[in-house]
Coordinates of C-alpha atoms in Angstrom, one line a residue:
M133 CA 56.8 -53.4 -21.3
F134 CA 55.0 -56.6 -23.6
R135 CA 52.3 -54.1 -25.4
Y136 CA 50.8 -56.6 -27.4
L137 CA 48.2 -57.3 -24.4
K138 CA 47.5 -53.9 -24.3
C139 CA 44.5 -53.9 -25.8
L140 CA 43.0 -55.8 -23.3
A141 CA 43.1 -52.9 -21.2
S142 CA 39.2 -51.5 -20.4
S143 CA 38.5 -47.8 -22.0
L144 CA 39.0 -46.3 -18.9
L145 CA 42.3 -48.4 -18.0
L146 CA 44.9 -46.2 -19.3
V147 CA 48.5 -47.3 -19.4
S148 CA 50.0 -44.7 -16.3
A149 CA 52.0 -41.5 -17.5
Y150 CA 54.0 -42.2 -14.0
A151 CA 54.8 -45.7 -14.7
V152 CA 56.5 -45.2 -18.7
A153 CA 58.5 -41.9 -17.4
E154 CA 62.2 -42.2 -19.2
E155 CA 64.3 -41.6 -16.3
Y156 CA 63.8 -43.4 -13.4
T157 CA 64.4 -42.5 -9.4
A158 CA 66.5 -44.9 -7.4
V159 CA 66.5 -44.5 -3.1
S160 CA 70.7 -44.2 -4.0
D161 CA 70.1 -41.3 -6.3
P162 CA 72.1 -38.7 -4.4
G163 CA 69.7 -35.1 -4.3
P164 CA 71.5 -31.8 -4.9
H165 CA 72.2 -31.2 -0.9
E166 CA 75.0 -32.7 1.5
V167 CA 73.4 -34.1 4.6
R168 CA 74.2 -33.6 7.9
L169 CA 73.1 -36.3 10.8
E170 CA 72.2 -35.2 14.7
R171 CA 72.5 -37.6 16.1
S172 CA 69.9 -39.7 18.9
Y173 CA 67.5 -36.2 20.1
F174 CA 65.7 -38.0 23.6
V175 CA 61.8 -37.0 21.9
P176 CA 59.3 -36.7 25.5
M177 CA 56.5 -38.7 25.3
R178 CA 53.1 -37.6 27.1
D179 CA 54.1 -40.1 30.0
G180 CA 57.1 -39.1 30.6
A181 CA 59.4 -41.9 28.0
R182 CA 61.6 -40.6 25.8
L183 CA 62.4 -42.5 22.3
S184 CA 65.1 -41.5 20.3
T185 CA 65.3 -39.7 16.7
D186 CA 68.0 -39.4 14.5
L187 CA 67.9 -36.0 12.3
Y188 CA 68.9 -36.2 8.6
I189 CA 69.3 -32.1 7.9
P190 CA 70.3 -31.0 4.4
E191 CA 72.7 -28.2 4.0
G192 CA 72.6 -25.0 2.5
L193 CA 68.8 -24.2 3.0
D194 CA 67.4 -20.9 5.3
R195 CA 64.3 -22.1 5.2
P196 CA 61.8 -23.9 7.2
L197 CA 61.4 -27.3 6.0
G198 CA 59.0 -30.3 5.5
T199 CA 59.8 -33.0 7.7
V200 CA 59.5 -37.2 6.8
L201 CA 59.4 -39.4 9.5
E202 CA 59.8 -43.0 9.9
R203 CA 59.0 -44.8 12.8
T204 CA 60.4 -48.0 13.4
P205 CA 60.9 -51.1 15.9
Y206 CA 64.2 -52.3 13.7
N207 CA 67.4 -49.7 14.8
K208 CA 66.8 -46.7 13.2
N209 CA 70.7 -47.0 13.3
S210 CA 71.1 -49.8 10.8
D211 CA 70.2 -50.1 6.7
D212 CA 69.0 -53.5 7.1
T213 CA 65.5 -52.4 6.4
G214 CA 66.7 -49.5 4.3
I215 CA 66.0 -46.7 7.1
V216 CA 69.0 -44.5 6.1
S217 CA 68.8 -44.6 2.7
R218 CA 65.8 -43.7 2.9
A219 CA 67.1 -40.9 5.1
K220 CA 70.0 -39.7 3.2
F221 CA 67.6 -39.8 0.0
F222 CA 64.9 -37.8 1.4
A223 CA 67.3 -35.1 2.5
S224 CA 69.7 -34.4 0.2
H225 CA 66.6 -33.3 -1.9
G226 CA 65.5 -30.6 1.1
F227 CA 63.4 -32.6 3.9
V228 CA 64.1 -32.8 7.3
Y229 CA 64.0 -36.8 7.6
A230 CA 63.1 -37.9 11.0
A231 CA 64.2 -41.6 11.8
Q232 CA 62.6 -43.1 15.3
D233 CA 63.3 -46.2 17.3
K234 CA 59.9 -47.3 18.5
R235 CA 59.1 -47.0 22.3
G236 CA 61.0 -50.0 24.0
K237 CA 63.3 -50.5 20.7
Y238 CA 67.1 -49.7 21.0
E239 CA 68.1 -46.5 22.5
S240 CA 64.2 -45.7 23.2
E241 CA 62.7 -45.2 26.9
G242 CA 59.4 -47.4 27.9
E243 CA 57.8 -50.8 27.7
Y244 CA 57.9 -52.5 24.1
L245 CA 54.4 -54.1 23.0
T246 CA 54.0 -55.1 20.1
T247 CA 52.3 -52.5 17.8
A248 CA 51.3 -50.7 20.6
N249 CA 51.1 -46.9 22.1
D250 CA 51.4 -45.7 18.3
I251 CA 49.0 -43.8 18.1
E252 CA 50.0 -41.3 20.7
D253 CA 53.8 -42.1 20.7
G254 CA 53.3 -40.6 17.1
D255 CA 51.1 -37.8 17.8
D256 CA 53.7 -36.7 20.6
T257 CA 56.2 -37.1 17.9
I258 CA 54.5 -34.9 15.0
D259 CA 54.3 -32.0 17.8
W260 CA 57.8 -32.4 19.2
I261 CA 59.0 -32.2 15.0
A262 CA 56.4 -29.1 14.2
K263 CA 57.8 -27.0 17.1
Q264 CA 61.5 -27.3 16.3
P265 CA 62.9 -24.2 14.4
W266 CA 63.9 -25.8 11.5
S267 CA 60.5 -27.5 10.7
N268 CA 57.6 -26.0 9.0
G269 CA 55.1 -27.1 10.7
K270 CA 54.1 -30.2 8.2
V271 CA 55.2 -33.8 8.7
G272 CA 54.7 -36.6 6.5
Q273 CA 55.3 -40.2 7.8
M274 CA 56.3 -43.2 5.9
G275 CA 57.2 -46.7 6.2
C276 CA 56.8 -50.3 5.2
S277 CA 55.1 -53.4 6.9
Y278 CA 56.0 -52.3 10.9
P279 CA 56.8 -48.5 10.5
G280 CA 53.7 -48.8 7.7
F281 CA 51.6 -49.8 11.0
T282 CA 53.1 -46.8 12.8
T283 CA 52.0 -44.7 10.0
M284 CA 48.6 -45.9 10.4
M285 CA 47.9 -45.4 13.7
S286 CA 49.7 -41.8 13.5
A287 CA 46.7 -40.9 10.9
Q288 CA 44.5 -42.0 13.9
S289 CA 45.9 -38.9 16.1
L290 CA 44.2 -36.5 13.7
N291 CA 47.7 -34.6 14.4
P292 CA 47.1 -31.1 12.3
H293 CA 50.9 -31.5 11.5
L294 CA 50.6 -34.1 10.0
A295 CA 50.5 -33.5 6.5
A296 CA 50.2 -36.7 4.0
I297 CA 51.8 -40.1 4.9
I298 CA 52.9 -43.2 2.7
P299 CA 51.2 -46.3 4.2
Q300 CA 53.4 -49.4 2.6
S301 CA 52.2 -52.8 3.5
A302 CA 50.3 -52.0 6.3
A303 CA 47.3 -54.0 6.1
M304 CA 45.8 -54.1 9.3
A305 CA 42.0 -53.5 9.3
T306 CA 40.0 -55.5 11.6
G307 CA 36.8 -56.2 12.9
S308 CA 34.1 -55.4 10.0
M309 CA 35.6 -53.5 8.2
A310 CA 36.7 -56.2 6.0
D311 CA 35.3 -58.7 8.2
R312 CA 38.4 -60.1 8.7
Y313 CA 41.4 -59.9 11.3
S314 CA 44.3 -59.0 9.0
L315 CA 47.6 -58.6 10.2
L316 CA 50.0 -61.1 9.5
W317 CA 50.2 -63.5 13.0
R318 CA 46.0 -64.3 13.0
R319 CA 45.0 -64.4 8.9
G320 CA 42.0 -66.2 8.5
G321 CA 41.5 -67.0 12.3
T322 CA 44.7 -68.9 12.6
V323 CA 48.2 -68.3 13.6
S324 CA 51.2 -67.4 11.6
L325 CA 53.9 -69.8 12.6
S326 CA 56.5 -67.3 10.6
M327 CA 55.8 -64.8 13.9
A328 CA 57.3 -67.3 16.4
A329 CA 60.5 -66.4 14.8
W330 CA 60.0 -63.0 14.1
H331 CA 59.8 -62.3 18.2
A332 CA 62.7 -64.4 18.5
S333 CA 64.5 -61.3 16.7
A334 CA 62.2 -58.4 16.3
G335 CA 59.5 -58.8 18.4
S336 CA 62.6 -58.5 21.8
K337 CA 61.3 -56.1 24.4
I338 CA 65.3 -56.2 26.3
Y339 CA 67.8 -53.5 25.1
Y340 CA 71.3 -52.4 26.9
R341 CA 69.3 -49.0 26.9
P342 CA 70.8 -45.8 27.9
P343 CA 70.6 -44.5 31.5
P344 CA 67.5 -43.2 32.6
G345 CA 67.7 -39.5 32.4
L346 CA 71.0 -39.5 30.9
T347 CA 70.8 -36.0 28.8
R348 CA 71.3 -36.6 24.7
E349 CA 74.6 -34.3 25.6
A350 CA 75.9 -37.1 27.9
F351 CA 74.8 -39.9 26.2
L352 CA 76.8 -38.6 22.3
E353 CA 79.6 -38.7 24.2
I354 CA 79.7 -42.9 24.6
V355 CA 77.4 -43.3 21.3
D356 CA 79.9 -44.6 19.5
D357 CA 80.6 -47.8 22.6
F358 CA 77.4 -48.3 23.5
D359 CA 75.7 -51.1 21.9
P360 CA 71.8 -52.0 22.5
I361 CA 71.5 -54.9 20.6
P362 CA 72.0 -58.5 22.9
S363 CA 73.1 -61.8 21.7
N364 CA 70.2 -63.5 21.1
Y365 CA 68.9 -63.7 17.8
N366 CA 68.5 -60.7 15.4
M367 CA 67.7 -59.8 12.1
S368 CA 71.2 -61.1 10.3
S369 CA 70.4 -64.4 12.3
F370 CA 68.3 -65.4 9.7
A371 CA 70.7 -65.3 6.9
D372 CA 72.5 -68.5 8.3
P373 CA 70.8 -71.3 6.9
A374 CA 71.4 -73.1 10.2
V375 CA 68.6 -71.1 11.8
V376 CA 66.6 -71.3 9.1
Q377 CA 66.3 -75.1 9.2
K378 CA 66.1 -75.1 13.2
F379 CA 63.3 -73.2 12.9
R380 CA 61.4 -75.1 10.3
E381 CA 61.9 -78.0 12.5
A382 CA 60.7 -76.2 15.8
Y383 CA 57.3 -75.3 13.7
F384 CA 56.2 -78.9 14.4
T385 CA 56.6 -78.3 17.9
L386 CA 53.2 -78.9 20.0
P387 CA 51.8 -77.0 21.9
V388 CA 52.3 -74.5 19.7
R389 CA 52.5 -71.7 22.0
D390 CA 56.1 -73.9 23.0
I391 CA 57.9 -73.5 19.5
L392 CA 60.9 -70.8 21.0
A393 CA 61.0 -73.0 24.0
G394 CA 64.4 -74.6 22.8
F395 CA 65.5 -71.1 21.0
D396 CA 68.2 -68.6 23.3
A397 CA 64.8 -66.1 22.5
P398 CA 64.7 -62.9 24.7
P399 CA 61.7 -62.4 25.9
N400 CA 58.6 -61.5 23.6
D401 CA 55.2 -61.1 22.7
F402 CA 54.5 -64.0 20.6
V403 CA 52.6 -65.7 23.5
L404 CA 50.8 -63.1 24.4
L405 CA 49.5 -62.4 21.3
N406 CA 48.6 -65.7 20.2
E407 CA 46.9 -66.9 23.4
K408 CA 43.7 -64.7 23.8
P409 CA 41.2 -65.2 20.5
H410 CA 41.8 -62.8 18.1
Y411 CA 38.7 -61.1 18.8
D412 CA 39.4 -60.0 22.0
E413 CA 39.1 -56.5 23.2
F414 CA 42.7 -56.6 24.0
F415 CA 43.9 -55.7 20.1
A416 CA 40.9 -53.4 19.4
E417 CA 42.5 -51.1 22.3
L418 CA 45.7 -51.5 20.9
G419 CA 44.3 -49.3 18.0
Y420 CA 44.0 -51.6 14.6
M421 CA 41.5 -49.5 12.5
G422 CA 37.9 -50.4 12.4
D423 CA 35.4 -49.4 11.5
N424 CA 34.6 -46.5 13.6
A425 CA 38.5 -45.1 13.0
R426 CA 39.0 -42.0 12.5
V427 CA 41.1 -40.4 9.5
D428 CA 41.9 -37.3 7.9
V429 CA 44.9 -37.2 5.8
P430 CA 46.2 -37.9 1.9
A431 CA 47.4 -41.2 1.6
L432 CA 49.2 -43.0 -1.2
H433 CA 48.8 -46.3 -0.6
I434 CA 51.7 -49.0 -1.4
N435 CA 51.8 -52.6 -2.1
S436 CA 52.6 -56.1 -4.1
W437 CA 50.6 -58.2 -5.7
H438 CA 52.8 -60.8 -3.8
D439 CA 52.7 -59.4 -0.4
Y440 CA 50.3 -61.0 2.3
G441 CA 47.9 -57.9 2.8
V442 CA 48.1 -56.2 -0.6
A443 CA 43.5 -56.8 -0.3
E444 CA 43.7 -54.6 3.1
T445 CA 46.0 -52.0 0.9
L446 CA 43.0 -51.6 -1.4
I447 CA 40.5 -51.5 1.8
H448 CA 42.1 -48.7 3.8
F449 CA 42.4 -46.9 -0.2
N450 CA 38.0 -47.0 -0.1
F451 CA 38.5 -46.6 3.5
F452 CA 39.9 -43.2 3.6
R453 CA 38.5 -42.0 0.3
E454 CA 35.5 -42.5 1.6
N455 CA 35.5 -41.4 5.6
A456 CA 38.5 -39.3 5.7
L457 CA 37.0 -35.8 7.9
S458 CA 37.6 -33.3 4.7
E459 CA 37.1 -33.3 1.4
E460 CA 40.2 -32.6 1.0
A461 CA 41.8 -35.5 2.4
R462 CA 38.8 -37.9 0.7
E463 CA 39.7 -36.3 -2.6
N464 CA 43.5 -37.2 -2.2
Q465 CA 43.6 -40.7 -2.1
Y466 CA 45.9 -43.0 -4.0
V467 CA 46.9 -46.3 -4.1
I468 CA 49.9 -48.0 -6.3
I469 CA 50.0 -51.8 -6.7
G470 CA 53.4 -53.4 -7.7
P471 CA 53.6 -57.1 -8.8
T472 CA 56.5 -58.3 -6.0
Q473 CA 56.9 -59.7 -2.7
H474 CA 56.8 -57.7 1.2
C475 CA 58.5 -54.5 1.1
A476 CA 60.5 -55.5 -2.3
T477 CA 58.0 -52.5 -4.2
E478 CA 61.0 -50.8 -5.3
T479 CA 63.0 -52.8 -6.5
V480 CA 60.9 -54.0 -9.8
S481 CA 63.7 -53.3 -13.2
E482 CA 63.9 -53.8 -16.7
Q483 CA 64.0 -57.7 -15.9
T484 CA 61.7 -57.9 -13.1
T485 CA 61.5 -62.0 -11.7
V486 CA 59.1 -62.2 -8.6
G487 CA 59.6 -65.7 -7.1
E488 CA 60.3 -67.7 -10.1
L489 CA 57.8 -65.7 -12.6
D490 CA 59.4 -63.5 -15.2
V491 CA 56.9 -60.3 -15.3
G492 CA 58.8 -58.5 -17.7
D493 CA 60.0 -55.0 -17.8
A494 CA 57.9 -53.7 -14.4
R495 CA 60.0 -50.4 -13.7
F496 CA 58.1 -47.7 -11.7
D497 CA 59.3 -44.2 -10.6
F498 CA 58.7 -45.2 -7.6
Y499 CA 61.0 -42.6 -5.6
G500 CA 60.5 -40.1 -8.1
T501 CA 56.7 -40.5 -6.4
Y502 CA 57.8 -40.1 -3.4
L503 CA 59.0 -36.8 -3.9
R504 CA 56.0 -35.6 -5.8
W505 CA 54.3 -36.5 -3.2
Y506 CA 55.8 -34.8 -0.5
D507 CA 56.7 -31.7 -2.4
R508 CA 53.0 -31.6 -2.7
W509 CA 52.2 -32.2 0.6
L510 CA 55.0 -30.5 2.6
N511 CA 56.3 -28.0 0.1
G512 CA 53.0 -26.7 -1.0
N513 CA 53.2 -27.4 -4.6
K514 CA 49.9 -27.9 -5.9
D515 CA 51.1 -28.7 -9.8
A516 CA 53.6 -31.9 -8.8
L517 CA 50.7 -34.5 -8.4
E518 CA 49.1 -33.3 -11.9
G519 CA 47.6 -36.2 -14.0
M520 CA 48.8 -39.0 -11.6
P521 CA 45.7 -41.8 -11.7
H522 CA 44.2 -42.2 -8.2
V523 CA 44.5 -45.8 -8.8
Q524 CA 47.8 -47.5 -10.6
Y525 CA 48.6 -51.3 -10.5
Y526 CA 51.4 -53.7 -12.5
N527 CA 48.7 -56.6 -14.2
I528 CA 50.9 -60.1 -14.4
G529 CA 50.6 -62.1 -17.4
A530 CA 50.4 -58.8 -19.3
N531 CA 53.3 -57.7 -17.8
E532 CA 51.9 -54.3 -18.1
W533 CA 51.1 -50.8 -15.5
R534 CA 47.7 -50.2 -16.0
S535 CA 45.6 -47.1 -14.1
A536 CA 42.1 -46.2 -12.9
D537 CA 39.6 -43.9 -11.1
Q538 CA 38.2 -46.3 -8.5
W539 CA 38.7 -50.1 -6.8
P540 CA 37.4 -52.3 -7.9
L541 CA 37.6 -51.4 -11.4
P542 CA 34.7 -49.8 -14.0
N543 CA 33.6 -52.9 -15.7
T544 CA 34.3 -55.5 -13.1
R545 CA 32.0 -58.8 -13.7
Y546 CA 32.1 -61.4 -10.8
T547 CA 32.1 -64.7 -13.1
T548 CA 31.7 -68.0 -11.5
F549 CA 33.8 -70.8 -11.7
Y550 CA 31.5 -73.9 -10.4
L551 CA 33.9 -77.1 -9.1
D552 CA 33.3 -80.8 -11.1
S553 CA 35.0 -83.8 -11.0
E554 CA 34.0 -87.9 -11.2
G555 CA 35.1 -88.0 -7.7
S556 CA 39.1 -88.5 -7.8
A557 CA 40.2 -84.8 -7.5
N558 CA 43.0 -85.6 -5.5
S559 CA 46.4 -84.2 -6.7
R560 CA 47.2 -82.9 -9.9
W561 CA 46.9 -86.1 -11.7
G562 CA 43.1 -86.1 -10.5
D563 CA 39.9 -85.1 -12.6
G564 CA 38.9 -81.8 -11.0
R565 CA 37.7 -79.7 -13.7
L566 CA 36.5 -76.0 -13.0
E567 CA 33.1 -74.8 -15.3
R568 CA 31.5 -72.2 -16.3
D569 CA 28.3 -73.8 -16.2
T570 CA 26.1 -75.6 -13.5
D571 CA 25.5 -79.0 -15.0
H572 CA 27.0 -80.6 -13.0
S573 CA 27.7 -84.3 -14.7
G574 CA 29.9 -86.1 -12.4
S575 CA 30.6 -86.5 -9.5
E576 CA 28.9 -85.1 -6.5
S577 CA 32.0 -84.6 -4.0
D578 CA 35.6 -85.6 -3.5
S579 CA 37.8 -85.9 0.0
Y580 CA 41.0 -86.0 1.3
V581 CA 42.1 -86.9 4.3
H582 CA 43.7 -84.0 6.6
D583 CA 46.5 -85.6 9.2
P584 CA 47.7 -82.9 11.1
S585 CA 50.9 -84.7 11.6
T586 CA 51.6 -84.7 7.7
P587 CA 49.9 -82.0 7.0
F588 CA 49.5 -80.2 3.5
T589 CA 52.8 -77.9 3.2
T590 CA 54.1 -74.9 1.3
Y591 CA 57.7 -76.3 1.0
R592 CA 59.1 -78.6 -1.8
A593 CA 61.2 -81.1 0.0
T594 CA 63.4 -80.7 -3.0
T595 CA 64.6 -77.4 -3.0
G596 CA 63.2 -76.1 0.4
Q597 CA 62.3 -73.5 -1.4
D598 CA 58.6 -72.3 -0.2
T599 CA 55.9 -71.4 -2.6
D600 CA 53.7 -69.5 -0.8
V601 CA 52.9 -66.8 -2.9
W602 CA 54.4 -63.8 -0.7
F603 CA 56.6 -65.7 1.4
G604 CA 58.4 -67.1 -2.2
G605 CA 56.1 -64.9 -4.6
S606 CA 54.8 -66.8 -7.6
R607 CA 56.8 -70.5 -7.8
D608 CA 56.3 -73.9 -9.5
R609 CA 53.8 -75.7 -6.9
R610 CA 53.5 -79.3 -9.0
E611 CA 55.5 -80.8 -6.5
I612 CA 53.3 -80.2 -3.6
E613 CA 50.4 -80.9 -5.9
T614 CA 51.4 -84.6 -5.9
R615 CA 49.9 -84.9 -2.9
N616 CA 46.1 -86.6 -2.0
D617 CA 45.2 -84.2 0.9
V618 CA 44.8 -81.5 -2.0
L619 CA 42.4 -81.5 -4.6
I620 CA 42.9 -80.3 -7.6
F621 CA 40.1 -78.4 -10.2
D622 CA 41.4 -76.7 -13.2
T623 CA 39.5 -75.0 -16.4
E624 CA 39.9 -76.1 -20.3
P625 CA 42.9 -74.4 -21.3
L626 CA 41.9 -71.0 -22.4
E627 CA 40.5 -70.0 -25.9
E628 CA 41.2 -66.1 -25.2
T629 CA 42.9 -64.4 -22.8
L630 CA 40.8 -63.5 -19.2
N631 CA 41.9 -60.6 -17.2
V632 CA 41.4 -61.1 -13.4
T633 CA 41.8 -58.0 -11.5
G634 CA 39.8 -57.7 -8.7
P635 CA 39.0 -59.2 -5.1
M636 CA 38.0 -63.1 -4.5
K637 CA 36.0 -65.0 -3.0
A638 CA 34.9 -69.3 -3.0
V639 CA 32.0 -70.4 -1.4
I640 CA 32.9 -74.0 -0.8
Y641 CA 30.0 -76.4 0.2
L642 CA 32.3 -78.8 3.2
S643 CA 31.8 -81.1 5.8
S644 CA 34.4 -83.0 8.4
S645 CA 34.5 -86.0 10.2
A646 CA 35.8 -83.4 13.1
V647 CA 34.8 -80.6 14.5
D648 CA 37.1 -78.5 13.3
T649 CA 39.1 -77.9 10.1
D650 CA 41.0 -75.2 8.3
L651 CA 39.9 -74.6 4.2
D652 CA 43.0 -73.5 2.1
L653 CA 42.6 -72.3 -1.3
T654 CA 45.1 -71.0 -3.9
L655 CA 44.4 -69.9 -7.4
V656 CA 46.9 -70.8 -9.7
D657 CA 47.8 -69.9 -13.3
V658 CA 48.7 -73.4 -15.2
F659 CA 51.0 -73.0 -17.8
P660 CA 51.2 -75.0 -21.1
D661 CA 54.3 -76.1 -20.3
G662 CA 52.7 -77.3 -17.0
R663 CA 54.6 -75.5 -14.8
A664 CA 51.8 -73.9 -12.1
M665 CA 52.7 -70.7 -10.6
G666 CA 51.1 -69.4 -7.3
V667 CA 48.6 -66.6 -7.7
Y668 CA 47.0 -66.2 -4.4
Q669 CA 45.5 -67.8 -1.5
G670 CA 43.1 -67.8 0.9
T671 CA 42.8 -69.3 4.3
L672 CA 39.7 -69.7 7.0
R673 CA 39.7 -71.9 10.2
V674 CA 36.1 -73.3 9.7
R675 CA 35.1 -72.4 13.0
Y676 CA 35.0 -68.9 12.0
R677 CA 32.3 -69.2 9.2
E678 CA 29.6 -67.0 10.8
G679 CA 31.8 -64.4 10.9
L680 CA 36.0 -63.5 12.3
D681 CA 34.0 -62.6 16.2
R682 CA 32.7 -65.7 16.7
E683 CA 33.5 -69.4 17.4
V684 CA 30.9 -72.0 15.9
L685 CA 32.0 -75.8 15.7
M686 CA 30.9 -78.2 12.9
E687 CA 28.3 -80.5 13.3
P688 CA 30.9 -84.4 12.1
G689 CA 29.4 -85.3 8.7
K690 CA 26.8 -81.9 8.0
I691 CA 27.1 -79.4 5.2
Y692 CA 28.3 -76.3 5.9
P693 CA 28.4 -73.2 2.5
V694 CA 32.0 -71.9 3.6
E695 CA 33.0 -68.5 1.8
V696 CA 36.6 -67.7 2.1
D697 CA 38.1 -65.1 0.9
M698 CA 40.5 -64.8 -2.0
N699 CA 42.0 -61.5 -1.0
A700 CA 43.0 -59.2 -4.5
T701 CA 44.7 -59.6 -7.5
S702 CA 45.5 -58.7 -11.0
N703 CA 46.6 -61.8 -13.3
T704 CA 46.0 -62.2 -17.0
F705 CA 45.3 -65.4 -17.4
L706 CA 46.8 -65.7 -21.6
P707 CA 45.5 -68.2 -24.0
G708 CA 46.5 -71.9 -23.3
H709 CA 46.6 -71.4 -20.2
R710 CA 44.4 -73.0 -17.1
I711 CA 43.0 -71.4 -14.3
R712 CA 43.4 -74.1 -11.3
L713 CA 41.9 -74.2 -7.4
E714 CA 43.7 -76.2 -5.1
V715 CA 41.6 -76.9 -1.7
A716 CA 43.2 -78.2 1.2
S717 CA 43.1 -77.9 5.0
A718 CA 46.9 -76.7 6.0
R719 CA 49.2 -74.2 4.8
F720 CA 52.3 -75.4 6.5
P721 CA 54.4 -74.0 8.3
N722 CA 52.9 -70.6 7.1
H723 CA 50.5 -70.8 9.8
D724 CA 49.0 -73.7 12.5
R725 CA 47.9 -76.8 11.9
N726 CA 44.5 -77.6 12.7
L727 CA 44.2 -80.3 14.9
G728 CA 40.3 -80.6 14.7
T729 CA 39.7 -81.0 18.3
G730 CA 37.6 -77.7 18.1
G731 CA 39.6 -76.7 21.8
D732 CA 42.1 -74.4 21.4
N733 CA 45.1 -75.3 18.8
F734 CA 47.5 -72.9 20.5
T735 CA 47.8 -75.0 24.2
E736 CA 47.0 -78.4 22.3
R737 CA 49.3 -81.3 21.8
E738 CA 46.8 -84.0 20.3
G739 CA 45.1 -84.0 17.2
V740 CA 42.3 -85.6 15.2
V741 CA 42.8 -87.3 11.9
A742 CA 40.1 -85.2 9.5
R743 CA 38.6 -87.2 6.5
N744 CA 36.6 -83.5 4.4
T745 CA 34.8 -83.8 1.5
V746 CA 34.2 -81.0 -0.9
Y747 CA 30.7 -81.0 -2.1
H748 CA 29.7 -79.7 -6.3
S749 CA 26.9 -81.0 -7.0
E750 CA 23.4 -78.7 -7.9
S751 CA 22.4 -78.6 -4.4
Y752 CA 25.9 -77.8 -3.2
P753 CA 27.3 -76.0 -5.9
S754 CA 31.0 -75.0 -4.5
Q755 CA 32.1 -72.4 -6.5
L756 CA 35.1 -69.7 -7.6
I757 CA 34.3 -66.3 -8.0
L758 CA 36.6 -64.3 -9.3
P759 CA 36.5 -61.0 -10.8
I760 CA 37.0 -60.5 -14.6
V761 CA 37.5 -57.3 -16.4
A762 CA 35.6 -56.6 -19.7
R763 CA 37.9 -56.6 -22.9
K764 CA 38.1 -53.2 -24.8
P765 CA 35.6 -52.9 -26.6
N766 CA 35.8 -53.1 -30.5

């Protein structure tokens, strides 16, 4: 680790003892017990559907055991997402591991609807586990991304046997809790085009299942010859560059609802989930967490700074800490944020690279921590978590693990950087500036043209790499910053280190020739050698500027203050570096283009060119607000 920057930490920011352990536990490290696999128990749900569940059981233990549950839509029998490796790891260390196909997926019965039924099905599965003779009545649940969603859903069941959870990359806040609809496919009121590819593969509603009512014993006789997976696109298809290129081309399809028309895609929920307004009651009925959610379980929240839902993970941490029903649950909320990308938290190493950014020695004993977590809550070892900080996070730039007892951090100063220019902030060759004072000495505005037929893109044409901060990690954005439909605002080279750690936002005073447009903002760390490395982004469809529960179109030419949630980060900007803000009206193909008509972007075919103007005068002070953590007193 780069200890030379350790002095930047606040006196309350301590390098975690857990993070600097001399030994690290990997998922491949076997425990002391041999593992027995018992395939395909058909666990009954309250409506009669049976969900296929594999049990990994440690040999040689003659006492009731705690169980770790993972509920997945990604095939419990495949290790593509690491579920088999995790199951063997935990079982070899003395826990039963239950791996379950979600309702309507692979071997499980019932009708699949994306994210539906998970509160009830989780509740019923946990009850079934607690009744088994090998169970001690305590269940933990974990999983990353979709399995993280199912974990958060089970938490809302208030099942008394659910003793602890580890939700990983499980962003699912909605409603006024965060004033956001944060699921991946509807961020900031937009539609995620990448979810078309996901639905064409992992979102399939069709599988070849065992005959209804078939007993487990009869199924085990045919299991080696049984393949539930249709021949359509599956997760492994996306290792094929030709398939990836085909989807990139399809993303230009209008209307957006027809993106999958040229594919041999199985029946899926892509259209169903995107044809409704994102504030539709349909989504509330699926169980996404809101202000009225009821939870009461200790949780170890896991995410990374280059994952799409890291801000929501920190919101969940605080929500559980403040609203859990029992004091025990409220006092036992923890969060760990690494530097990596989606569901790659545990991949940190002695030399960790995130996209194209070297972030140093980011090792952390994740799996050792997971074992201690479940030893505490499933085995009753009250000393297992002794000394563990409630908040642990990796600071990129300083390249070290830090810790605190709360989020946002103590000694945080929310500092305003004002946009300014001479009127030509377009592209990285423009004259845009970020200033600490309000003396707007230049032009009062900058304009750019958003043409939905040639939108600002996150793809580098020369390499095909995605510069989006969680798809691509931190990559050099200089190539895409040569376009005139992006405004660039820079500070002067910094004279001292600046630790930006916490939630971020921007307020942009905007007018448009169209009745609707998007604001896509990116925070960038510009290195002395010119590299422009993405830190994090914020997106808002401007019709939702008054709240994500309503649509209010713009009056062409009228100036509006638009607040954009820039999510959260922990990034130290070093001396000689510059802080950069990109302002654009597209992040294509990560989400759909705003056609500017004010109509339904999902079903419309024609768009209008929008001339957008960003104001930065005394009357309209567009600004970026960053959480600066005060340096340690001398």
